[in-house]
Amino acid sequence: MADRATEPPPDRTDFHEVEDGEELFVEPPEVQSQPASLAAEDISTNSNGPKQDLFDDDPEDLFAEATEEVSLDSPERDILLSDGPSPAITPITPPTSVITPRIGHAHDDMFTHSSFDEIEEDEGGDSLDIHISVSDPEKVGDGMNAYMAYKVTTKTSLSLFKCNDFSVKRRFSDFLGLYSKLASKYLHIGYIVPPAPEKSIVGMTKVKVGKEDQTSNEFVEKRRSALERYLMRTVKHPILVKDPDVLQFLESSELPRAVNTQALSSAGLLRMVNKAADAVNKMTIKMNESDAWFEEKQQHFENLDSQLRKLHTSVESLVCHRKELSVNTAQFAKSAAMLGNSEDHTALSRALSQLAEVEEKIDQLHQDQANADFYLFSELLGDYVRLLTAVKGVFDHRMKTWQKWQDSQVLLQKKREAEAKLQFTNKPDKLQQAKDEIKELEGKVQQGERDFEQISKTIRKEVSRFEKERVKDFKTIIIKYLESLVQTQHQLIKYWEAFLPEAKAIS
């Protein structure tokens, strides 16, 4: 019999029965241990639009009491929100030390032998003193080989960096390459990695082969703004900001060319195939989730994602409507001016000319408000739709970690049954090999359990940080958006009040 009897795991349909004479004791492939996760703290975003200020900061907090209404955690769920192992887990091994992430660079030692609590103590405070701006988009080259280069300026007091103020030039594929590297290191251990802006083949093709016009300029400005917000979200993460690839991206004057970032390439096609395979695996894996916290959060994020997408679509329609209103207002102003020039009545002609001037000013107000609608509100919603995809992604990786653990348990049980059969049939030549393989599988099962506990703990911390930052972001942006609306309405009133005496003077 086996040295240790364990309760067999639940039956799974994707494992076949052992046939007589089938060789079970083959040399298993070496499994690289998965890194355990590290700690996380708050991040903050930098939602921005065009380089002009649409409003001034108001020192008075319009929603000072609103944060008292927001409660992400309730006393009834203190047990579920604790840092201990999930209720779904029955520990069978003593705690293990945190495993170093797979980072093949010179900065590896900064993560070695670190625990969650140690990293949190090192960070201290709610935010990191670092600000990044992306500016001066410049077209390099001609034709389809052309690309846009951006100036990335970093200002910080963090000792991680060699200087306090420095700038580098980066192209769009460099940003995509940075995200790809961070995602490969941290997503599978439970970290929420902010996604980079999506590629736009149509928009960039117009910039490459077309002349500069309003459409291409708007595309470049939207991308510049999105890249700036992406970098700010990345460096505000207390773990990602220390990553050697992030430090190299921000500091190095020369950066290795990012590969496999093209949308229309074999690598792009492979990514699409992998996404489809992951979707199929997600449907086939049936995880018996007994942790109410994870079940509740997954449902919460699914509902939130659906509602944010609907609101994002509505705000995009509002932006289009505001731009159409601006165009129609400009046409009205031209028509009023032409009518005033042809009018013989002096007072009426002067009033119509003044009306045309007012409408021209209102046209500019509508353009400014359309920019505020987009850069303040629509872009925030779009960013969080993509962030929620990353959040749901770490939940999927937790499921994969659980599946790997369960697969090891099933294989261990089969090996033990085969060992018992060898003892019964008295085959000592294979018995020692069976014992060695069982011992190795027991280590894999224990490591799988530790990995599952660790990713569960990391996700709890990351979700808590994400929720706090989400509330903070939405409060900040809603206040700014309301201030822009109020300023626009006040300016409209001033314009019409100034025009009213001119209209009354018509006799």
Short mmCIF file of C-alpha atoms in Angstrom, two decimals:
data_model
loop_
_atom_site.label_atom_id
_atom_site.label_comp_id
_atom_site.label_asym_id
_atom_site.label_seq_id
_atom_site.Cartn_x
_atom_site.Cartn_y
_atom_site.Cartn_z
CA MET A 1 0.00 0.00 0.00
CA ALA A 2 1.08 3.62 -0.35
CA ASP A 3 2.90 5.36 2.44
CA ARG A 4 0.17 7.88 2.78
CA ALA A 5 -3.51 7.49 1.94
CA THR A 6 -5.36 10.55 0.73
CA GLU A 7 -8.93 11.11 -0.25
CA PRO A 8 -9.21 10.86 -4.02
CA PRO A 9 -10.07 14.15 -5.77
CA PRO A 10 -13.40 14.61 -7.57
CA ASP A 11 -13.86 12.63 -10.73
CA ARG A 12 -12.94 14.50 -13.88
CA THR A 13 -14.10 13.66 -17.35
CA ASP A 14 -10.84 14.66 -19.04
CA PHE A 15 -8.77 11.80 -17.53
CA HIS A 16 -8.92 8.25 -18.94
CA GLU A 17 -8.83 5.03 -17.01
CA VAL A 18 -5.52 3.22 -16.67
CA GLU A 19 -5.33 0.28 -19.02
CA ASP A 20 -3.56 -2.94 -18.01
CA GLY A 21 0.03 -2.92 -19.14
CA GLU A 22 0.05 0.84 -19.68
CA GLU A 23 3.32 2.41 -18.57
CA LEU A 24 2.61 5.02 -15.92
CA PHE A 25 6.06 5.55 -14.52
CA VAL A 26 7.66 7.61 -17.20
CA GLU A 27 10.01 10.44 -16.44
CA PRO A 28 7.77 13.47 -15.89
CA PRO A 29 8.86 16.77 -17.44
CA GLU A 30 10.44 19.28 -15.13
CA VAL A 31 7.89 21.79 -13.96
CA GLN A 32 9.11 25.26 -13.24
CA SER A 33 7.70 26.54 -10.01
CA GLN A 34 5.39 29.45 -10.41
CA PRO A 35 6.45 32.66 -8.69
CA ALA A 36 4.43 33.71 -5.74
CA SER A 37 2.95 37.13 -5.81
CA LEU A 38 4.17 40.26 -4.18
CA ALA A 39 2.34 43.06 -2.49
CA ALA A 40 0.47 45.90 -4.07
CA GLU A 41 -0.66 49.32 -3.05
CA ASP A 42 -2.73 52.11 -4.47
CA ILE A 43 -2.13 53.48 -7.93
CA SER A 44 -3.39 56.72 -9.32
CA THR A 45 -4.16 57.74 -12.83
CA ASN A 46 -3.54 60.84 -14.83
CA SER A 47 -6.48 61.41 -17.11
CA ASN A 48 -5.64 64.22 -19.42
CA GLY A 49 -6.65 65.75 -22.67
CA PRO A 50 -5.29 68.46 -24.91
CA LYS A 51 -2.55 70.60 -23.50
CA GLN A 52 -4.91 73.52 -22.86
CA ASP A 53 -6.67 74.01 -19.52
CA LEU A 54 -10.43 74.03 -19.80
CA PHE A 55 -10.98 74.95 -16.19
CA ASP A 56 -9.17 75.93 -13.02
CA ASP A 57 -8.81 73.69 -10.01
CA ASP A 58 -11.35 74.52 -7.35
CA PRO A 59 -9.89 74.27 -3.83
CA GLU A 60 -13.35 73.49 -2.51
CA ASP A 61 -14.20 69.80 -2.66
CA LEU A 62 -17.74 69.59 -4.03
CA PHE A 63 -18.12 66.03 -2.81
CA ALA A 64 -16.23 66.12 0.46
CA GLU A 65 -18.82 63.96 2.18
CA ALA A 66 -19.36 61.57 -0.69
CA THR A 67 -16.50 59.31 0.26
CA GLU A 68 -18.18 58.59 3.58
CA GLU A 69 -20.97 56.95 1.62
CA VAL A 70 -18.66 54.60 -0.24
CA SER A 71 -17.86 51.35 1.51
CA LEU A 72 -16.03 48.66 -0.36
CA ASP A 73 -15.85 46.34 2.63
CA SER A 74 -18.42 45.59 5.30
CA PRO A 75 -17.90 44.15 8.80
CA GLU A 76 -19.88 41.09 7.81
CA ARG A 77 -17.19 40.24 5.27
CA ASP A 78 -14.12 40.77 7.44
CA ILE A 79 -13.47 37.06 7.46
CA LEU A 80 -13.73 36.83 3.69
CA LEU A 81 -11.49 39.87 3.18
CA SER A 82 -8.76 38.64 5.50
CA ASP A 83 -5.31 37.82 4.16
CA GLY A 84 -5.53 34.20 5.28
CA PRO A 85 -6.12 31.27 2.97
CA SER A 86 -9.38 31.08 1.10
CA PRO A 87 -12.19 29.03 2.64
CA ALA A 88 -11.94 26.83 -0.44
CA ILE A 89 -8.45 25.72 0.61
CA THR A 90 -7.53 23.09 3.19
CA PRO A 91 -3.84 23.66 3.93
CA ILE A 92 -1.75 20.50 4.07
CA THR A 93 1.69 22.06 4.23
CA PRO A 94 3.36 24.71 6.38
CA PRO A 95 3.67 28.24 4.91
CA THR A 96 6.39 28.74 2.34
CA SER A 97 8.52 31.73 1.58
CA VAL A 98 7.68 34.03 -1.29
CA ILE A 99 9.18 32.93 -4.57
CA THR A 100 11.06 35.35 -6.78
CA PRO A 101 9.32 36.42 -10.03
CA ARG A 102 10.90 35.27 -13.27
CA ILE A 103 12.85 38.38 -14.17
CA GLY A 104 16.08 37.83 -15.99
CA HIS A 105 17.67 41.21 -15.33
CA ALA A 106 20.14 42.84 -13.01
CA HIS A 107 17.41 44.18 -10.74
CA ASP A 108 16.22 40.72 -9.69
CA ASP A 109 17.58 41.11 -6.18
CA MET A 110 15.06 43.80 -5.30
CA PHE A 111 12.30 41.14 -5.23
CA THR A 112 14.20 38.32 -3.54
CA HIS A 113 12.90 37.05 -0.18
CA SER A 114 10.30 39.81 0.08
CA SER A 115 6.97 39.37 1.73
CA PHE A 116 3.73 41.29 1.32
CA ASP A 117 4.11 43.11 4.61
CA GLU A 118 7.73 44.07 3.98
CA ILE A 119 6.92 45.66 0.62
CA GLU A 120 3.96 47.53 2.05
CA GLU A 121 6.14 48.92 4.82
CA ASP A 122 8.78 49.97 2.31
CA GLU A 123 6.29 51.88 0.20
CA GLY A 124 4.32 53.64 2.92
CA GLY A 125 1.84 56.32 1.89
CA ASP A 126 -0.91 56.28 -0.70
CA SER A 127 1.02 57.39 -3.78
CA LEU A 128 4.48 57.53 -5.30
CA ASP A 129 6.22 60.79 -6.15
CA ILE A 130 6.48 60.37 -9.90
CA HIS A 131 4.89 62.12 -12.85
CA ILE A 132 5.23 61.19 -16.51
CA SER A 133 4.17 63.26 -19.50
CA VAL A 134 4.02 62.17 -23.14
CA SER A 135 4.40 65.07 -25.56
CA ASP A 136 5.78 66.30 -28.89
CA PRO A 137 4.49 63.60 -31.26
CA GLU A 138 6.74 63.58 -34.32
CA LYS A 139 6.37 61.68 -37.58
CA VAL A 140 9.54 59.82 -38.54
CA GLY A 141 10.02 58.48 -42.06
CA ASP A 142 7.72 58.47 -45.08
CA GLY A 143 5.01 56.24 -46.45
CA MET A 144 4.02 52.97 -44.79
CA ASN A 145 7.42 52.78 -43.06
CA ALA A 146 6.68 55.96 -41.12
CA TYR A 147 5.95 55.94 -37.41
CA MET A 148 5.19 58.41 -34.64
CA ALA A 149 7.81 59.11 -31.98
CA TYR A 150 6.81 60.60 -28.62
CA LYS A 151 8.83 62.42 -25.98
CA VAL A 152 8.44 60.70 -22.58
CA THR A 153 9.43 63.00 -19.71
CA THR A 154 9.75 61.71 -16.15
CA LYS A 155 9.89 63.85 -13.00
CA THR A 156 10.40 62.03 -9.72
CA SER A 157 12.20 62.02 -6.39
CA LEU A 158 12.34 58.21 -6.17
CA SER A 159 15.79 56.76 -5.55
CA LEU A 160 15.07 54.04 -8.14
CA PHE A 161 16.00 56.45 -10.90
CA LYS A 162 19.38 57.96 -11.68
CA CYS A 163 18.04 61.50 -12.18
CA ASN A 164 15.05 63.53 -11.01
CA ASP A 165 14.13 64.90 -14.43
CA PHE A 166 14.85 63.14 -17.72
CA SER A 167 13.35 62.50 -21.16
CA VAL A 168 13.54 59.82 -23.86
CA LYS A 169 12.01 59.24 -27.28
CA ARG A 170 9.70 56.25 -27.72
CA ARG A 171 7.55 54.90 -30.55
CA PHE A 172 4.15 53.27 -30.12
CA SER A 173 5.47 49.72 -30.49
CA ASP A 174 7.78 50.36 -27.52
CA PHE A 175 4.74 50.93 -25.31
CA LEU A 176 3.16 47.70 -26.55
CA GLY A 177 6.42 45.86 -25.93
CA LEU A 178 6.55 47.14 -22.35
CA TYR A 179 3.03 45.91 -21.63
CA SER A 180 3.79 42.52 -23.17
CA LYS A 181 6.82 42.07 -20.89
CA LEU A 182 4.96 43.13 -17.74
CA ALA A 183 1.95 40.95 -18.53
CA SER A 184 4.15 37.87 -19.03
CA LYS A 185 5.76 38.42 -15.61
CA TYR A 186 2.87 39.45 -13.40
CA LEU A 187 -0.56 38.47 -14.75
CA HIS A 188 -0.16 34.77 -13.98
CA ILE A 189 0.71 35.50 -10.34
CA GLY A 190 -2.35 37.69 -9.77
CA TYR A 191 -1.26 41.25 -10.51
CA ILE A 192 -3.54 43.62 -12.42
CA VAL A 193 -1.29 44.98 -15.19
CA PRO A 194 -2.74 48.15 -16.82
CA PRO A 195 -3.30 47.44 -20.53
CA ALA A 196 -1.64 49.57 -23.20
CA PRO A 197 -3.79 51.52 -25.72
CA GLU A 198 -5.10 49.42 -28.56
CA LYS A 199 -3.65 49.57 -32.05
CA SER A 200 -5.65 51.37 -34.74
CA ILE A 201 -4.68 50.26 -38.24
CA VAL A 202 -7.05 52.68 -39.98
CA GLY A 203 -6.08 55.69 -37.87
CA MET A 204 -2.34 55.14 -38.16
CA THR A 205 -2.52 54.43 -41.90
CA LYS A 206 -4.12 57.84 -42.42
CA VAL A 207 -1.31 59.44 -40.43
CA LYS A 208 1.37 57.58 -42.41
CA VAL A 209 0.19 58.17 -45.97
CA GLY A 210 -2.13 61.18 -45.64
CA LYS A 211 -1.49 64.85 -45.17
CA GLU A 212 -1.92 66.54 -41.83
CA ASP A 213 -5.56 67.42 -41.27
CA GLN A 214 -7.95 67.72 -38.34
CA THR A 215 -8.79 64.00 -38.33
CA SER A 216 -5.16 62.81 -38.21
CA ASN A 217 -4.26 65.45 -35.63
CA GLU A 218 -7.13 64.32 -33.40
CA PHE A 219 -6.00 60.70 -33.72
CA VAL A 220 -2.43 61.59 -32.72
CA GLU A 221 -3.63 63.66 -29.76
CA LYS A 222 -5.94 60.89 -28.53
CA ARG A 223 -3.12 58.36 -28.74
CA ARG A 224 -0.69 60.69 -26.96
CA SER A 225 -3.16 61.21 -24.14
CA ALA A 226 -3.86 57.46 -23.86
CA LEU A 227 -0.14 56.62 -23.73
CA GLU A 228 0.38 59.15 -20.96
CA ARG A 229 -2.43 57.69 -18.87
CA TYR A 230 -1.10 54.17 -19.49
CA LEU A 231 2.37 55.06 -18.20
CA MET A 232 0.97 56.87 -15.17
CA ARG A 233 -1.14 53.87 -14.19
CA THR A 234 1.87 51.61 -14.59
CA VAL A 235 4.35 53.64 -12.52
CA LYS A 236 1.80 54.31 -9.78
CA HIS A 237 1.78 50.57 -9.09
CA PRO A 238 4.35 50.06 -6.28
CA ILE A 239 5.59 46.78 -7.77
CA LEU A 240 5.55 47.56 -11.49
CA VAL A 241 7.47 50.81 -11.00
CA LYS A 242 10.43 48.79 -9.69
CA ASP A 243 10.48 46.41 -12.63
CA PRO A 244 13.75 46.62 -14.62
CA ASP A 245 11.88 46.80 -17.92
CA VAL A 246 9.97 49.87 -16.68
CA LEU A 247 13.19 51.50 -15.51
CA GLN A 248 14.84 50.76 -18.85
CA PHE A 249 11.84 52.09 -20.78
CA LEU A 250 11.89 55.41 -18.93
CA GLU A 251 15.66 55.95 -18.66
CA SER A 252 17.53 54.29 -21.51
CA SER A 253 18.20 56.46 -24.52
CA GLU A 254 18.34 53.39 -26.75
CA LEU A 255 15.72 50.68 -26.39
CA PRO A 256 15.75 47.28 -28.14
CA ARG A 257 13.17 47.15 -30.90
CA ALA A 258 9.90 45.62 -29.69
CA VAL A 259 8.94 42.51 -31.66
CA ASN A 260 5.65 40.72 -32.30
CA THR A 261 3.60 43.89 -31.77
CA GLN A 262 2.18 44.17 -35.29
CA ALA A 263 -1.54 43.52 -35.57
CA LEU A 264 -1.33 42.02 -39.08
CA SER A 265 1.42 39.48 -38.51
CA SER A 266 1.90 35.83 -37.64
CA ALA A 267 2.38 36.83 -34.00
CA GLY A 268 -0.86 38.80 -34.07
CA LEU A 269 -2.69 35.85 -35.57
CA LEU A 270 -1.20 33.57 -32.91
CA ARG A 271 -2.44 35.90 -30.18
CA MET A 272 -5.95 35.69 -31.62
CA VAL A 273 -5.77 31.89 -31.67
CA ASN A 274 -4.51 31.81 -28.07
CA LYS A 275 -7.34 34.07 -26.95
CA ALA A 276 -9.85 31.77 -28.60
CA ALA A 277 -8.23 28.73 -26.94
CA ASP A 278 -8.33 30.46 -23.54
CA ALA A 279 -12.02 31.21 -24.03
CA VAL A 280 -12.70 27.53 -24.78
CA ASN A 281 -10.66 26.39 -21.77
CA LYS A 282 -12.55 28.81 -19.55
CA MET A 283 -15.83 27.23 -20.60
CA THR A 284 -14.57 23.67 -20.12
CA ILE A 285 -12.94 24.15 -16.71
CA LYS A 286 -15.54 23.78 -13.98
CA MET A 287 -14.14 25.11 -10.73
CA ASN A 288 -16.12 24.33 -7.60
CA GLU A 289 -15.74 27.75 -6.01
CA SER A 290 -16.50 27.62 -2.31
CA ASP A 291 -14.98 31.04 -1.53
CA ALA A 292 -17.92 33.43 -1.46
CA TRP A 293 -15.64 36.48 -1.81
CA PHE A 294 -14.27 35.41 -5.19
CA GLU A 295 -17.67 34.36 -6.45
CA GLU A 296 -19.19 37.69 -5.43
CA LYS A 297 -16.36 39.75 -6.91
CA GLN A 298 -16.46 37.93 -10.23
CA GLN A 299 -20.18 38.59 -10.55
CA HIS A 300 -19.65 42.20 -9.49
CA PHE A 301 -17.01 42.78 -12.17
CA GLU A 302 -19.13 41.14 -14.86
CA ASN A 303 -22.04 43.47 -14.05
CA LEU A 304 -19.74 46.50 -13.77
CA ASP A 305 -18.15 45.72 -17.13
CA SER A 306 -21.55 45.50 -18.81
CA GLN A 307 -22.77 48.80 -17.35
CA LEU A 308 -19.52 50.65 -18.11
CA ARG A 309 -19.64 49.53 -21.73
CA LYS A 310 -23.20 50.84 -22.08
CA LEU A 311 -22.31 54.17 -20.48
CA HIS A 312 -19.18 54.44 -22.63
CA THR A 313 -21.26 53.98 -25.77
CA SER A 314 -23.70 56.67 -24.60
CA VAL A 315 -20.92 59.16 -23.84
CA GLU A 316 -19.33 58.53 -27.24
CA SER A 317 -22.69 59.35 -28.82
CA LEU A 318 -22.80 62.52 -26.71
CA VAL A 319 -19.35 63.53 -27.99
CA CYS A 320 -20.48 63.04 -31.59
CA HIS A 321 -23.66 65.03 -30.93
CA ARG A 322 -21.67 67.88 -29.37
CA LYS A 323 -19.36 68.00 -32.39
CA GLU A 324 -22.32 68.05 -34.76
CA LEU A 325 -23.82 70.86 -32.70
CA SER A 326 -20.56 72.78 -33.06
CA VAL A 327 -20.60 72.35 -36.84
CA ASN A 328 -24.25 73.43 -37.11
CA THR A 329 -23.61 76.43 -34.86
CA ALA A 330 -20.76 77.55 -37.11
CA GLN A 331 -23.02 77.26 -40.16
CA PHE A 332 -25.70 79.28 -38.39
CA ALA A 333 -23.14 81.98 -37.55
CA LYS A 334 -22.10 82.25 -41.21
CA SER A 335 -25.71 82.47 -42.36
CA ALA A 336 -26.49 85.17 -39.78
CA ALA A 337 -23.45 87.18 -40.86
CA MET A 338 -24.44 86.99 -44.53
CA LEU A 339 -27.99 88.04 -43.69
CA GLY A 340 -26.69 90.99 -41.68
CA ASN A 341 -24.55 92.16 -44.58
CA SER A 342 -27.55 92.14 -46.92
CA GLU A 343 -29.91 93.82 -44.45
CA ASP A 344 -30.74 97.49 -45.15
CA HIS A 345 -32.07 98.25 -41.68
CA THR A 346 -29.09 99.54 -39.75
CA ALA A 347 -30.07 98.37 -36.24
CA LEU A 348 -31.22 94.97 -37.48
CA SER A 349 -28.08 94.55 -39.58
CA ARG A 350 -25.91 95.38 -36.57
CA ALA A 351 -27.88 92.97 -34.37
CA LEU A 352 -27.53 90.14 -36.89
CA SER A 353 -23.80 90.76 -37.15
CA GLN A 354 -23.51 90.69 -33.37
CA LEU A 355 -25.57 87.48 -33.30
CA ALA A 356 -23.15 85.90 -35.77
CA GLU A 357 -20.20 86.83 -33.53
CA VAL A 358 -21.94 85.33 -30.49
CA GLU A 359 -22.67 82.11 -32.37
CA GLU A 360 -19.01 81.88 -33.41
CA LYS A 361 -18.00 82.10 -29.75
CA ILE A 362 -20.60 79.49 -28.83
CA ASP A 363 -19.25 77.26 -31.58
CA GLN A 364 -15.87 77.32 -29.82
CA LEU A 365 -17.55 76.55 -26.50
CA HIS A 366 -19.21 73.48 -28.01
CA GLN A 367 -15.83 72.31 -29.33
CA ASP A 368 -14.21 72.76 -25.92
CA GLN A 369 -17.06 70.93 -24.21
CA ALA A 370 -16.85 68.08 -26.73
CA ASN A 371 -13.16 67.76 -25.83
CA ALA A 372 -14.06 67.70 -22.14
CA ASP A 373 -16.71 65.05 -22.80
CA PHE A 374 -14.12 62.90 -24.53
CA TYR A 375 -10.86 63.41 -22.64
CA LEU A 376 -12.42 63.64 -19.17
CA PHE A 377 -15.34 61.24 -19.24
CA SER A 378 -15.29 59.01 -22.31
CA GLU A 379 -11.59 58.14 -22.00
CA LEU A 380 -12.00 57.34 -18.29
CA LEU A 381 -14.78 54.89 -19.11
CA GLY A 382 -12.79 53.36 -21.97
CA ASP A 383 -9.74 52.93 -19.73
CA TYR A 384 -11.76 51.15 -17.07
CA VAL A 385 -13.42 48.87 -19.60
CA ARG A 386 -9.92 47.71 -20.57
CA LEU A 387 -8.82 47.57 -16.93
CA LEU A 388 -11.77 45.34 -16.07
CA THR A 389 -10.60 42.97 -18.81
CA ALA A 390 -7.27 42.76 -16.97
CA VAL A 391 -9.06 42.24 -13.64
CA LYS A 392 -11.09 39.36 -15.04
CA GLY A 393 -7.87 38.02 -16.52
CA VAL A 394 -6.25 37.51 -13.11
CA PHE A 395 -9.34 35.60 -11.98
CA ASP A 396 -8.89 33.35 -15.02
CA HIS A 397 -5.25 32.77 -14.10
CA ARG A 398 -6.35 31.79 -10.59
CA MET A 399 -8.65 29.20 -12.16
CA LYS A 400 -5.77 27.87 -14.27
CA THR A 401 -3.59 27.61 -11.14
CA TRP A 402 -6.35 25.64 -9.42
CA GLN A 403 -6.71 23.39 -12.45
CA LYS A 404 -2.97 22.67 -12.48
CA TRP A 405 -3.15 21.77 -8.78
CA GLN A 406 -6.09 19.43 -9.34
CA ASP A 407 -4.39 17.75 -12.30
CA SER A 408 -1.37 17.00 -10.12
CA GLN A 409 -3.62 15.50 -7.43
CA VAL A 410 -5.37 13.25 -9.94
CA LEU A 411 -2.06 12.06 -11.39
CA LEU A 412 -0.68 11.43 -7.88
CA GLN A 413 -3.69 9.29 -7.01
CA LYS A 414 -3.21 7.22 -10.17
CA LYS A 415 0.48 6.75 -9.41
CA ARG A 416 -0.34 5.53 -5.89
CA GLU A 417 -2.89 3.08 -7.24
CA ALA A 418 -0.31 1.79 -9.70
CA GLU A 419 2.24 1.48 -6.88
CA ALA A 420 -0.20 -0.62 -4.88
CA LYS A 421 -0.70 -2.82 -7.93
CA LEU A 422 3.07 -3.31 -8.27
CA GLN A 423 3.31 -4.31 -4.62
CA PHE A 424 0.49 -6.78 -5.09
CA THR A 425 2.07 -8.34 -8.19
CA ASN A 426 5.51 -8.35 -6.50
CA LYS A 427 7.52 -6.31 -9.04
CA PRO A 428 10.36 -4.85 -6.95
CA ASP A 429 12.33 -3.69 -10.02
CA LYS A 430 9.72 -0.97 -10.74
CA LEU A 431 8.62 -0.32 -7.18
CA GLN A 432 11.47 2.06 -6.29
CA GLN A 433 10.88 4.08 -9.45
CA ALA A 434 7.22 4.33 -8.50
CA LYS A 435 8.10 5.58 -5.01
CA ASP A 436 10.44 8.24 -6.45
CA GLU A 437 7.80 9.48 -8.88
CA ILE A 438 5.18 9.58 -6.13
CA LYS A 439 7.51 11.63 -3.93
CA GLU A 440 8.10 14.08 -6.77
CA LEU A 441 4.38 14.37 -7.48
CA GLU A 442 3.66 14.99 -3.80
CA GLY A 443 6.02 17.96 -4.00
CA LYS A 444 4.19 19.24 -7.09
CA VAL A 445 0.83 18.92 -5.35
CA GLN A 446 2.11 20.85 -2.35
CA GLN A 447 3.63 23.51 -4.61
CA GLY A 448 0.36 23.74 -6.54
CA GLU A 449 -1.54 24.34 -3.32
CA ARG A 450 0.93 27.01 -2.24
CA ASP A 451 0.69 28.72 -5.65
CA PHE A 452 -3.10 28.70 -5.44
CA GLU A 453 -3.07 30.20 -1.94
CA GLN A 454 -0.57 32.82 -3.00
CA ILE A 455 -2.41 33.96 -6.14
CA SER A 456 -5.65 34.10 -4.15
CA LYS A 457 -3.99 36.34 -1.58
CA THR A 458 -2.50 38.57 -4.26
CA ILE A 459 -5.82 38.98 -6.06
CA ARG A 460 -7.53 40.02 -2.83
CA LYS A 461 -4.96 42.77 -2.34
CA GLU A 462 -5.03 43.84 -5.98
CA VAL A 463 -8.82 43.99 -6.09
CA SER A 464 -8.90 46.06 -2.91
CA ARG A 465 -6.39 48.51 -4.41
CA PHE A 466 -8.28 48.58 -7.72
CA GLU A 467 -11.63 49.34 -6.07
CA LYS A 468 -10.20 52.17 -3.96
CA GLU A 469 -8.49 53.69 -6.96
CA ARG A 470 -11.62 53.34 -9.11
CA VAL A 471 -13.72 55.31 -6.63
CA LYS A 472 -10.99 57.95 -6.35
CA ASP A 473 -10.66 58.26 -10.14
CA PHE A 474 -14.38 58.56 -10.77
CA LYS A 475 -14.83 61.14 -8.03
CA THR A 476 -11.97 63.28 -9.38
CA ILE A 477 -13.11 63.08 -12.98
CA ILE A 478 -16.80 63.67 -12.24
CA ILE A 479 -15.91 66.81 -10.30
CA LYS A 480 -13.75 68.10 -13.16
CA TYR A 481 -16.41 67.21 -15.69
CA LEU A 482 -19.13 69.03 -13.74
CA GLU A 483 -16.87 72.05 -13.38
CA SER A 484 -16.34 72.13 -17.15
CA LEU A 485 -20.11 71.97 -17.71
CA VAL A 486 -20.75 74.76 -15.19
CA GLN A 487 -18.05 76.94 -16.75
CA THR A 488 -19.50 76.39 -20.21
CA GLN A 489 -22.98 77.35 -19.07
CA HIS A 490 -21.70 80.46 -17.26
CA GLN A 491 -19.87 81.56 -20.39
CA LEU A 492 -23.00 81.00 -22.50
CA ILE A 493 -25.01 83.20 -20.14
CA LYS A 494 -22.39 85.95 -20.37
CA TYR A 495 -22.47 85.89 -24.17
CA TRP A 496 -26.26 86.10 -24.35
CA GLU A 497 -26.49 88.74 -21.65
CA ALA A 498 -24.02 90.88 -23.60
CA PHE A 499 -26.04 90.44 -26.79
CA LEU A 500 -29.44 91.15 -25.24
CA PRO A 501 -29.12 94.99 -25.22
CA GLU A 502 -28.17 94.89 -28.90
CA ALA A 503 -31.32 92.93 -29.70
CA LYS A 504 -33.51 95.32 -27.66
CA ALA A 505 -31.99 98.29 -29.51
CA ILE A 506 -33.65 97.22 -32.76
CA SER A 507 -36.34 99.76 -33.58
#
